N, CA and C of each residue as an Amber inpcrd file, in Angstrom:
protein
   354
  75.2340000 191.0720000 344.1810000  77.0870000 190.7830000 344.0660000
  77.7820000 191.4940000 345.4640000  77.4110000 192.2610000 346.2570000
  77.4850000 193.3260000 346.8570000  77.1570000 193.2770000 347.2980000
  76.8670000 192.9450000 348.6880000  75.7760000 193.4830000 350.3270000
  76.6190000 193.9210000 351.0500000  75.9720000 195.2310000 351.7080000
  77.1890000 196.4730000 353.1950000  76.1980000 196.6890000 353.5910000
  76.5830000 196.4850000 354.3450000  75.8280000 196.6780000 355.8940000
  75.5410000 197.4140000 357.0260000  75.8400000 198.5520000 356.9020000
  75.6710000 198.9480000 357.4280000  75.7340000 199.4250000 359.6300000
  77.1530000 200.1690000 360.6830000  76.1850000 200.0740000 361.7920000
  77.2350000 200.9980000 362.4890000  76.6140000 200.7010000 363.8150000
  76.6060000 202.0050000 364.4380000  76.1610000 203.6650000 365.1200000
  75.4460000 204.1880000 364.1380000  74.7350000 204.8620000 363.6910000
  73.2990000 205.0160000 364.8010000  73.1780000 205.9600000 365.7410000
  72.2390000 207.2100000 366.7870000  72.9170000 208.0540000 367.4690000
  72.1570000 208.7040000 368.3310000  72.2400000 210.0760000 369.0350000
  72.7530000 210.2350000 370.0200000  73.7260000 210.7150000 369.9290000
  74.7380000 212.0430000 370.1670000  74.7360000 213.3450000 370.5990000
  75.5530000 214.3420000 371.9090000  75.4960000 215.3590000 371.6750000
  76.1840000 215.7270000 370.4890000  76.1070000 216.9370000 370.4620000
  77.2110000 218.0660000 369.7580000  78.1660000 218.2980000 370.1860000
  80.0870000 217.7530000 369.7560000  80.7750000 217.6530000 369.9530000
  81.2050000 215.9920000 370.2720000  80.7520000 215.2850000 369.8530000
  81.0030000 213.6610000 370.9640000  81.5220000 212.8140000 368.9530000
  81.1910000 212.0820000 369.8290000  81.6050000 211.0720000 367.7220000
  81.5870000 209.5920000 368.4610000  81.1100000 209.4860000 367.0990000
  80.4730000 208.3720000 367.1380000  81.2190000 207.5880000 365.9110000
  81.3560000 206.1970000 365.1990000  81.9580000 205.1210000 364.5300000
  81.3010000 204.3390000 364.4570000  81.0300000 204.0050000 363.1550000
  80.2450000 203.7240000 361.3500000  81.2040000 202.7370000 361.1240000
  80.0830000 201.8160000 361.0230000  81.4090000 200.5780000 360.1590000
  80.2000000 200.0180000 358.7670000  80.9760000 199.7940000 358.4560000
  80.7610000 199.3040000 356.8290000  80.8650000 197.4240000 356.6730000
  80.3000000 196.7800000 356.5890000  80.8540000 194.9970000 356.5810000
  80.4640000 194.8550000 354.9820000  81.0260000 194.7510000 354.1600000
  80.4380000 194.5870000 352.7170000  81.0660000 192.7530000 352.3580000
  80.1080000 192.1180000 351.6640000  80.6510000 191.1010000 351.3930000
  79.8020000 190.3860000 349.9400000  79.9330000 188.9440000 349.6960000
  79.6660000 188.5820000 348.5080000  80.8400000 189.0750000 347.6400000
  80.4610000 188.5440000 346.5450000  81.5150000 189.1180000 345.5800000
  82.3910000 190.8660000 345.4450000  83.3840000 191.0430000 346.0470000
  83.4670000 191.7760000 346.4640000  85.2110000 192.2060000 345.6620000
  85.7700000 190.9850000 344.7150000  86.4960000 191.3690000 343.9120000
  86.8480000 192.0680000 343.5670000  86.5270000 193.0100000 342.2460000
  86.1430000 194.3040000 341.5800000  85.8770000 195.4890000 342.0840000
  85.3850000 195.6120000 343.4290000  85.1360000 196.7690000 344.0710000
  86.4630000 197.5160000 344.6870000  86.6640000 198.9850000 343.8830000
  87.6660000 200.1840000 344.0360000  88.0640000 200.5400000 345.1610000
  86.6880000 201.3150000 345.3590000  86.7200000 202.0680000 346.0450000
  85.2980000 201.8740000 347.0390000  85.2950000 202.1910000 348.5980000
  84.1050000 202.3890000 349.2290000  84.1820000 203.7610000 349.2870000
  82.8040000 203.8730000 349.5370000  82.5290000 205.5440000 350.0830000
  81.1220000 205.7150000 351.1350000  81.2800000 206.6960000 352.1090000
  80.4090000 207.5620000 352.3500000  79.4020000 208.8050000 352.2390000
  77.9110000 207.9530000 352.1210000  77.3180000 209.1470000 351.8200000
  76.2270000 209.3220000 352.9470000  75.6560000 210.8850000 352.5070000
  74.5800000 210.9940000 353.9250000  73.2140000 211.8940000 353.1920000
  72.0640000 212.0860000 353.5580000  70.5830000 212.7600000 353.4700000
  70.4150000 212.5100000 354.2650000  69.5400000 214.0470000 354.1230000
  69.9440000 214.8480000 355.8020000  68.2230000 215.1330000 355.6440000
  66.9670000 215.1780000 355.7410000  65.7780000 215.0460000 355.0850000
  65.4950000 215.8480000 354.5730000  64.6910000 216.3750000 353.2380000
  64.6010000 216.9120000 352.5510000  65.8240000 217.7670000 351.5630000
  66.7000000 216.8760000 351.4370000  67.9390000 217.0570000 350.7240000
  68.0810000 216.7320000 349.9980000  69.2930000 216.1490000 349.4200000
  70.1420000 215.8020000 348.5680000  70.7460000 214.9970000 348.6000000
  71.4790000 214.4120000 348.4680000  72.1790000 212.7260000 349.3470000
  73.3370000 213.9970000 348.5530000  74.3710000 213.7760000 350.0730000
  76.0320000 213.6460000 349.4530000  77.2680000 213.2630000 349.4190000
  78.1600000 213.7120000 349.0490000  79.4770000 212.9940000 349.4810000
  80.1530000 213.3310000 351.1720000  80.3870000 211.7480000 351.3400000
  80.8970000 212.3160000 353.0540000  83.0610000 212.2610000 352.5230000
  82.7540000 211.6790000 352.4580000  84.2960000 210.9110000 351.8000000
  84.3680000 209.2310000 351.5610000  85.8910000 208.7890000 351.4130000
  85.9320000 208.0210000 349.8530000  87.3600000 207.3030000 350.3240000
  87.5050000 206.2210000 350.4540000  88.3470000 205.3260000 350.1140000
  88.8730000 204.3170000 349.3480000  90.2470000 204.1430000 348.7960000
  90.5750000 202.5900000 347.5800000  90.7430000 201.4620000 348.2950000
  90.5540000 200.5520000 348.0720000  91.0420000 198.8050000 349.0420000
  92.3020000 198.7090000 348.5410000  93.0980000 199.0180000 347.2240000
  94.5450000 198.7080000 346.9920000  95.1930000 199.2580000 347.7530000
  95.0820000 201.0040000 347.8350000  96.0850000 201.8460000 348.4080000
  95.3180000 202.5890000 349.5800000  94.3200000 202.8590000 349.9880000
  93.9240000 203.4180000 350.8030000  93.9270000 204.8180000 350.6650000
  93.9440000 205.2240000 349.8440000  93.7970000 206.1440000 349.0210000
  92.1030000 207.4380000 349.4700000  92.6920000 208.7070000 350.7760000
  91.1030000 209.1330000 351.0180000  91.1960000 210.5340000 349.7470000
  89.5790000 210.2820000 351.0960000  88.6100000 211.9640000 349.7520000
  87.4350000 212.3660000 350.3570000  87.8680000 213.2490000 351.1950000
  87.2950000 213.0190000 352.3660000  85.9020000 215.3480000 351.4780000
  84.6530000 215.3580000 351.5590000  83.7030000 216.0160000 351.8900000
  84.8050000 217.7390000 352.2330000  84.9070000 218.9350000 351.9290000
  84.9670000 219.7680000 352.6090000  83.8400000 220.3010000 353.9960000
  83.4880000 219.6530000 354.0310000  82.8500000 219.8630000 355.6600000
  82.6220000 218.9470000 356.4580000  83.4850000 218.1800000 356.0340000
  83.9560000 216.8750000 357.6990000  85.6420000 216.8310000 357.6990000
  86.3870000 217.4520000 356.0720000  87.2930000 217.3050000 356.8560000
  87.8980000 217.9250000 358.1580000  89.1340000 217.1760000 358.2730000
  89.6870000 217.2980000 360.2190000  88.4300000 217.1090000 361.1420000
  87.1210000 216.6480000 360.6930000  86.6880000 216.2050000 361.6630000
  86.3020000 214.0600000 361.4290000  85.8960000 213.8380000 360.4650000
  86.0950000 212.6210000 360.0670000  86.5570000 211.8540000 359.4610000
  87.0800000 210.6920000 359.9920000  87.8130000 210.3560000 359.0670000
  88.1310000 208.4350000 358.8130000  87.9070000 207.8190000 357.5280000
  87.6210000 207.0320000 356.6280000  89.3250000 206.0630000 356.6590000
  88.3600000 204.0910000 356.9020000  89.4690000 203.3720000 356.9160000
  88.9120000 201.9770000 356.7900000  89.8070000 201.5970000 356.4810000
  89.0260000 200.4540000 356.2150000  89.6920000 199.0030000 356.6600000
  89.7120000 197.8330000 356.6980000  90.2930000 196.7260000 356.9310000
  90.0020000 195.7370000 355.6580000  90.7350000 195.6010000 355.1510000
  91.1080000 194.7480000 353.9670000  90.8650000 193.1230000 354.3860000
  91.7530000 192.5830000 355.5900000  90.8210000 191.4650000 355.4900000
  89.3610000 191.3240000 355.7970000  89.2650000 192.2140000 356.5940000
  87.5760000 191.9200000 357.1160000  86.5620000 192.8440000 356.3130000
  86.7380000 192.8910000 354.9120000  86.4300000 192.9070000 354.4380000
  85.5090000 194.4450000 354.4780000  85.6230000 195.3050000 355.5940000
  84.9000000 196.3040000 356.2140000  85.9080000 197.5700000 355.6660000
  84.4870000 198.9330000 356.3060000  84.9990000 199.9490000 356.3230000
  84.0020000 200.9650000 357.1860000  85.3670000 201.8080000 358.2130000
  84.8510000 202.5880000 358.6530000  84.9690000 203.5210000 358.9760000
  84.1110000 204.4400000 359.5050000  83.8420000 206.0890000 359.3310000
  83.6700000 206.2870000 360.5330000  85.0550000 206.9230000 361.1960000
  85.1040000 207.7530000 362.2290000  84.7560000 209.7880000 362.1620000
  83.4350000 209.8720000 363.6270000  83.0910000 211.2930000 363.2950000
  83.5830000 211.7450000 364.4080000  84.4730000 212.6750000 364.6320000
  84.1800000 213.3610000 365.9800000  83.7140000 215.5620000 366.0690000
  83.8920000 214.9710000 367.0130000  83.1810000 217.1690000 367.1300000
  81.6970000 217.1860000 365.8850000  81.4810000 216.5510000 366.6750000
  80.2910000 215.9900000 364.9440000  78.6760000 217.0330000 365.6430000
  78.2290000 218.0780000 364.5950000  77.4500000 218.6700000 364.7110000
  76.2210000 218.7120000 364.3940000  75.2170000 219.2240000 364.4850000
  74.0160000 218.6510000 364.5470000  73.9400000 219.2110000 363.0260000
  74.4910000 219.8130000 362.0950000  73.8790000 219.3080000 360.8240000
  75.1250000 218.4390000 360.4130000  74.7870000 217.5740000 360.4570000
  75.6720000 216.5120000 360.3520000  74.6430000 215.4410000 361.1260000
  73.5360000 214.8960000 361.3440000  72.5240000 215.3030000 361.4860000
  72.2900000 214.7540000 360.4760000  71.7700000 213.1680000 360.0340000
  70.9600000 212.4860000 357.8480000  71.6010000 211.3290000 359.0940000
  71.1340000 210.0780000 357.8930000  70.8890000 208.8930000 357.3980000
  72.7360000 208.5160000 356.7310000  73.6280000 207.8190000 357.0560000
  74.5750000 207.3050000 356.7130000  74.8300000 205.4760000 355.6780000
  74.7610000 206.3490000 354.8120000  74.8300000 205.0990000 353.2910000
  76.2950000 204.7090000 353.1780000  76.6240000 203.7800000 353.1170000
  77.7760000 203.0810000 353.1310000  77.2220000 202.4680000 351.1680000
  78.7300000 203.0290000 350.7440000  78.6350000 202.3350000 348.9070000
  79.5520000 202.3840000 348.8590000  79.8190000 201.3440000 347.1760000
  81.0470000 200.4420000 346.3330000  80.8140000 200.5710000 344.9610000
  82.0850000 201.3730000 344.8930000  81.9560000 201.1850000 343.3800000
  82.8180000 200.1090000 342.3440000  83.2880000 200.1490000 341.1540000
  84.4610000 199.9820000 340.8060000  84.9240000 200.4140000 339.9080000
  86.1930000 200.7040000 339.7720000  87.2830000 201.7040000 338.9580000
  86.6200000 202.6700000 337.6860000  85.8240000 201.6350000 336.8330000
  85.0900000 202.7300000 336.6310000  83.2160000 203.0710000 336.4060000
  83.2100000 203.6260000 336.4930000  81.4620000 204.2460000 336.7260000
  81.0780000 204.6920000 338.0320000  79.9260000 204.8990000 338.3450000
  80.0850000 205.5180000 339.4750000  79.4000000 204.9880000 340.6620000
  79.2260000 204.8050000 342.2150000  78.9700000 204.3670000 343.3220000
  77.5520000 203.1290000 343.2240000  77.6070000 202.1690000 343.3980000
  76.8190000 200.7710000 342.1850000  76.1320000 200.6850000 343.4250000
  76.9670000 199.8440000 344.4060000  76.1120000 198.8880000 345.7690000
  75.6350000 199.7610000 346.7600000  74.5870000 199.5100000 347.7310000
  74.8310000 200.5000000 348.7820000  73.9080000 199.8930000 349.3060000
  73.9770000 199.9370000 350.8670000  73.6440000 199.5390000 352.0330000
  72.3490000 200.2630000 352.3510000  72.1110000 199.9550000 353.9240000
  70.3220000 200.2890000 353.7720000  70.6690000 201.5850000 354.7220000
  71.7580000 202.3500000 355.0350000  71.4530000 203.7160000 355.7160000
  71.7530000 203.3570000 357.1240000  72.3050000 203.8440000 358.6070000
  72.0100000 203.9340000 359.6900000  71.7590000 205.6270000 360.4960000
  71.4310000 205.4390000 360.8540000  70.7330000 206.9520000 361.8680000
  71.7890000 207.7600000 362.4620000  71.8100000 209.1870000 362.0730000
  73.0450000 209.2660000 362.6920000  72.0440000 210.5790000 363.4000000
  72.3120000 210.5630000 364.9130000  71.5750000 212.6480000 365.0260000
  71.6900000 213.0770000 366.0170000  72.9370000 214.2010000 365.1490000
  73.3580000 215.2270000 366.9830000  72.6580000 216.6990000 367.0650000
  72.2820000 216.4700000 367.9960000  71.8810000 216.6180000 369.2710000
  72.6340000 218.3880000 370.1610000  72.1740000 219.9000000 369.8490000
  72.2190000 220.6700000 370.0440000  72.9590000 221.0700000 371.5780000
């Protein structure tokens, strides 16, 4: 019912910046919040950041606080992740996800690769 498509991944040098985009389509009426997750090779998927649609309340993982910024454009049904001062540890596949107010993240995008070189 909800489709999510990420874009903006790529290869950057440590200390560089990258901006990820997530376009949502379909039945987004019940979407309460959008989030970004990432998964590095051989590791578990981890939470990065989230934002609520109504109030724009943001939440960040400690590892990215001060470096990453999540934002939204309600009119365009889009969510963004501005990543600054990237570190090699940020290398992962980044996924966009959506959830209803009650329940876990349910809808997921296909992911976009972010690679940070030393």
